[in-house]
Amino acid sequence: MKPKTIEEYIYAAPAEVQERSWKLHECIRAAAPGAMEGLKWSMPAYSYQKILVTFAVFKNHIGFYPMPSAIKAFTKELSKYKTAEGSVQFLHDKPLPLALIKRIVRFRVKESKKGTIKWRS
């Protein structure tokens, strides 16, 4: 069955990555209190009026999608991770950089408040 909530998504993930997924979920929630939570494109998504961030579990990593503006703003801090225009990969065999993730999410919250986010929720 296809997950309908973030919790169902995490429980459907392989057992060995569920704890990492819960930590990421709680980190995002702490950085964006009151954000609406749901699934967009079959991924956990967090939004105010527009989507702040999403993530997805893959075999070897968690894909974290904070948009190109955040990747650009945190280029130096993200240099040790594989990134693309709007995404970053956190390998399962390395600890999640929770403090960095929290800063990125807070950056996205600020963008949301300024009205510069392009994604729709």
Tab-separated table of C-alpha atoms in Angstrom, residues 27 64 70 74-81 88 90 96-107:
chain	number	residue	atom	x	y	z
A	27	CYS	CA	14.789	17.883	13.063
A	64	PHE	CA	17.029	15.973	1.009
A	70	ALA	CA	19.386	26.710	-0.040
A	74	PHE	CA	25.052	26.485	2.094
A	75	THR	CA	27.523	25.472	-0.629
A	76	LYS	CA	30.543	25.486	1.672
A	77	GLU	CA	28.847	23.458	4.435
A	78	LEU	CA	27.471	20.968	1.892
A	79	SER	CA	30.788	20.526	0.045
A	80	LYS	CA	31.425	17.091	1.569
A	81	TYR	CA	28.077	15.745	0.332
A	88	VAL	CA	21.739	16.791	-1.303
A	90	PHE	CA	23.116	11.988	3.036
A	96	LEU	CA	23.013	12.950	9.566
A	97	PRO	CA	24.270	16.560	9.901
A	98	LEU	CA	21.232	17.534	11.981
A	99	ALA	CA	22.530	20.977	12.994
A	100	LEU	CA	23.170	21.838	9.336
A	101	ILE	CA	19.775	20.476	8.285
A	102	LYS	CA	18.112	22.600	10.944
A	103	ARG	CA	19.902	25.723	9.660
A	104	ILE	CA	18.868	24.930	6.093
A	105	VAL	CA	15.234	24.453	7.098
A	106	ARG	CA	15.278	27.720	9.052
A	107	PHE	CA	16.712	29.424	5.956
